[in-house]
Amino acid sequence: MMHISSFKDMYLAELQELVSVETQLTQSLLRMAEIASHPSLKNALVHHRAQTEVQKDRLVSLVRKHGADPSAHTDQAMQALIHEAEKMVSILTGDDLRDAGLLASAQRLEHYEIAAYGTAAALAGQLGLREDQEILHRSLEEEKQTDILLTRLAKGEINRDALAA
Ligand SMILES: [Fe+2]
């Protein structure tokens, strides 16, 4: 088992976990967008996938800047969340209900990312790494905006259609 003995290394491990989170998400969002039926949901997922690629590149640059390996960690919590999302989608029948389930799963993934970026940005701040903190806040803000958009979709047509189905 690996040991981490400094605050800085703990921060770097969080960044490496985040690289894994975004890498897994680029693949998962693509599958979710393919399955989504409402065009508004499909568009939101496709758009966030493009954002996810940028967020992943930002993290890879940060990890490299600190001389660490960007692919050193696998985030097992994200693996589990994605596994649950795929299981849920596979048991929901009907396009409207499946979209409502996709939306719920996507928001759970976003909330996990918001927590992870919030923690990483706070650690960067405590280490006095202002540039890192700014970059992490940029991604954090995008995740929050995505969550707001998904909430708007859920409260609008998607869950209404699923309830009526
Ligand atoms: Fe993200």
PDB file of N, CA and C and ligand atoms in Angstrom, residues 21-22 25 48 51-52 55 110 113 117 139 143, ligand 1:
ATOM      1  N   VAL A  21     -11.551  10.660 -12.411  1.00  0.00           N
ATOM      2  CA  VAL A  21     -12.985  10.997 -12.418  1.00  0.00           C
ATOM      3  C   VAL A  21     -13.392  11.531 -13.791  1.00  0.00           C
ATOM      4  N   GLU A  22     -12.645  12.509 -14.290  1.00  0.00           N
ATOM      5  CA  GLU A  22     -13.015  13.132 -15.563  1.00  0.00           C
ATOM      6  C   GLU A  22     -12.807  12.172 -16.742  1.00  0.00           C
ATOM      7  N   LEU A  25     -15.670   9.894 -16.780  1.00  0.00           N
ATOM      8  CA  LEU A  25     -16.883  10.625 -17.131  1.00  0.00           C
ATOM      9  C   LEU A  25     -16.991  10.915 -18.629  1.00  0.00           C
ATOM     10  N   HIS A  48     -21.753  18.908 -21.883  1.00  0.00           N
ATOM     11  CA  HIS A  48     -20.938  18.699 -20.691  1.00  0.00           C
ATOM     12  C   HIS A  48     -19.785  17.732 -20.955  1.00  0.00           C
ATOM     13  N   GLN A  51     -17.047  19.857 -22.207  1.00  0.00           N
ATOM     14  CA  GLN A  51     -16.501  20.570 -21.051  1.00  0.00           C
ATOM     15  C   GLN A  51     -15.602  19.642 -20.222  1.00  0.00           C
ATOM     16  N   THR A  52     -16.035  18.406 -20.103  1.00  0.00           N
ATOM     17  CA  THR A  52     -15.295  17.407 -19.318  1.00  0.00           C
ATOM     18  C   THR A  52     -13.902  17.163 -19.902  1.00  0.00           C
ATOM     19  N   GLN A  55     -11.826  20.039 -18.814  1.00  0.00           N
ATOM     20  CA  GLN A  55     -11.539  19.917 -17.381  1.00  0.00           C
ATOM     21  C   GLN A  55     -10.454  18.877 -17.131  1.00  0.00           C
ATOM     22  N   GLU A 110     -22.518  14.699 -10.900  1.00  0.00           N
ATOM     23  CA  GLU A 110     -22.120  16.109 -10.783  1.00  0.00           C
ATOM     24  C   GLU A 110     -21.871  16.487  -9.326  1.00  0.00           C
ATOM     25  N   GLU A 113     -18.571  15.333  -8.254  1.00  0.00           N
ATOM     26  CA  GLU A 113     -17.513  16.189  -8.804  1.00  0.00           C
ATOM     27  C   GLU A 113     -17.422  17.520  -8.063  1.00  0.00           C
ATOM     28  N   TYR A 117     -13.981  18.724  -6.450  1.00  0.00           N
ATOM     29  CA  TYR A 117     -13.324  19.979  -6.849  1.00  0.00           C
ATOM     30  C   TYR A 117     -13.284  20.964  -5.685  1.00  0.00           C
ATOM     31  N   SER A 139     -13.307  24.992 -12.989  1.00  0.00           N
ATOM     32  CA  SER A 139     -14.005  23.729 -13.248  1.00  0.00           C
ATOM     33  C   SER A 139     -15.161  23.534 -12.270  1.00  0.00           C
ATOM     34  N   GLU A 143     -19.110  22.799 -13.132  1.00  0.00           N
ATOM     35  CA  GLU A 143     -19.879  21.668 -12.597  1.00  0.00           C
ATOM     36  C   GLU A 143     -21.172  22.165 -11.946  1.00  0.00           C
TER      37      GLU A 143
HETATM   38 FE    FE B   1     -16.368  17.464 -14.801  1.00  0.00          FE
END
